[in-house]
Amino acid sequence: MSRIKAAVAIAFVVFAGCKQANKEKHIAVADTLKSKVNCETGVPSRFPGLSNKGINALTPGKSISHEGMVFIKGGTFMMGGDNQQAEADEYPKHQVTVNGFWMDVNEVTNKQFAQFVKATGYITTAEKKPDWNELKKQLPPGTPSPPDSLMVAASLVFKPAKSKISLNDYSQWWEWKKGADWKHPHGPGSNINGKENYPVVQISWYDAQAYCKWAGKRLPYEAEWEWAARGGLDNAIYPWGNQPVTEGKTKTNIWEGDFPYNNTTRDMYYYSAPVRSFQPNGYGLYDMAGNVWEWCEDLYYNQYYAYLKDNNISNNPHGPNKSYDPDEPNAAKRVIRGGSFLCNDSYCSGFRVARRMKSTEDSGLEHLGFRCVADK
């Protein structure tokens, strides 16, 4: 991959699907691309001013409705890592209490998002041309400017490998594709016709925020999301309990087989699945594991759990007031949860209820969506 294309990839890609966390610090963008095996690569904010302005200009489109939602009673639980797969940012495990709230029983669908766009004329991040002057602010000094031919409205699409490959270079299975957006999740040759009941994807945090404001709802806080995902089970690893995802009946939509070239599709789906295709958890929530990643409200800070425990903060935590990811200290990130159809136990355990991932606010990929919550 060329140095220019590497710069674009580092500027726009988040891959929430691998196991290792890269601790090295690189200045050369091409070297960074080749060496990283971590789950989240750099996706600096492209439109920090424009996107927020667009959200603030929106007004709620209708009165809050709890249709399609379930009320989650408040409670106290132990939040954080449950087994040997847990990463460092899932510790220490700590006590958290959350108030009751309403939550969408499934991820926001293409149909629902289309209704929002029709009502507001909203244009998503992926449909906008990137602004290099904004983009370069969060990249290492000296990062070369990509050519104008690459600075186009585009997003990342999954490109399966043809055979077994090293997982050290995610560019082998992600492709920056012009014209990829929520209406064309795989690129210009794709569409969502007949997929009204599939989760909307290629959605940035800004896009999710805009939808929530229009719907009179909000994104879940990370603590709320994990409490809901656990479905009333005490310290279970997954929303369904402790049985490994590959054992017993099919539980969710993940990558089954050898990633990223051989998906056996035991769950019947290669990409995303229609919402409610699998059994819900104990609270009646669907796809709290697998299918597509989901945005949370919280900023990401790698040692946030330690801060909460050290300061005896346990009541309705709403995330840190600043973001910090040691792998990319200049990039502000938000938490994403739940795993996706690209998660595989051999390199990713994103479908664990405690698994934390993160991405910059303008990230959009074909396995990243969201669901909403509402207060009582």
PDB file of C-alpha atoms in Angstrom, residues 24 32-33 63 147 158 164-165 194 199 204 213-214 219 228 233 237 242 256 263 290 314 317 319 356:
ATOM      1  CA  GLU A  24       4.482   1.408  19.837  1.00  0.00           C
ATOM      2  CA  THR A  32       2.041   2.793  11.540  1.00  0.00           C
ATOM      3  CA  LEU A  33      -0.293   1.131   9.072  1.00  0.00           C
ATOM      4  CA  SER A  63     -42.922  13.492  20.778  1.00  0.00           C
ATOM      5  CA  PRO A 147      -4.119  13.786  -3.281  1.00  0.00           C
ATOM      6  CA  PHE A 158     -15.004  -4.823   4.366  1.00  0.00           C
ATOM      7  CA  LYS A 164      -5.029 -17.032   4.868  1.00  0.00           C
ATOM      8  CA  ILE A 165      -3.075 -13.865   5.588  1.00  0.00           C
ATOM      9  CA  GLY A 194     -35.297  -4.798   0.702  1.00  0.00           C
ATOM     10  CA  PRO A 199     -29.340  -2.113  11.125  1.00  0.00           C
ATOM     11  CA  SER A 204     -20.648   8.307  12.687  1.00  0.00           C
ATOM     12  CA  LYS A 213     -31.991  14.470  19.007  1.00  0.00           C
ATOM     13  CA  TRP A 214     -34.628  14.278  16.286  1.00  0.00           C
ATOM     14  CA  LEU A 219     -27.279   7.431  23.151  1.00  0.00           C
ATOM     15  CA  ALA A 228     -28.654  -3.771  29.758  1.00  0.00           C
ATOM     16  CA  LEU A 233     -27.353 -12.258  34.670  1.00  0.00           C
ATOM     17  CA  ILE A 237     -19.498 -13.376  30.085  1.00  0.00           C
ATOM     18  CA  ASN A 242     -21.248 -18.327  29.913  1.00  0.00           C
ATOM     19  CA  GLU A 256     -17.416 -18.170  11.976  1.00  0.00           C
ATOM     20  CA  ASN A 263     -16.741 -17.517   6.922  1.00  0.00           C
ATOM     21  CA  GLY A 290     -22.600  -9.325  17.373  1.00  0.00           C
ATOM     22  CA  SER A 314     -20.397   4.306  41.389  1.00  0.00           C
ATOM     23  CA  PRO A 317     -21.215   7.277  35.727  1.00  0.00           C
ATOM     24  CA  GLY A 319     -17.891   8.882  31.259  1.00  0.00           C
ATOM     25  CA  ARG A 356     -14.753  -2.007  25.412  1.00  0.00           C
TER      26      ARG A 356
END
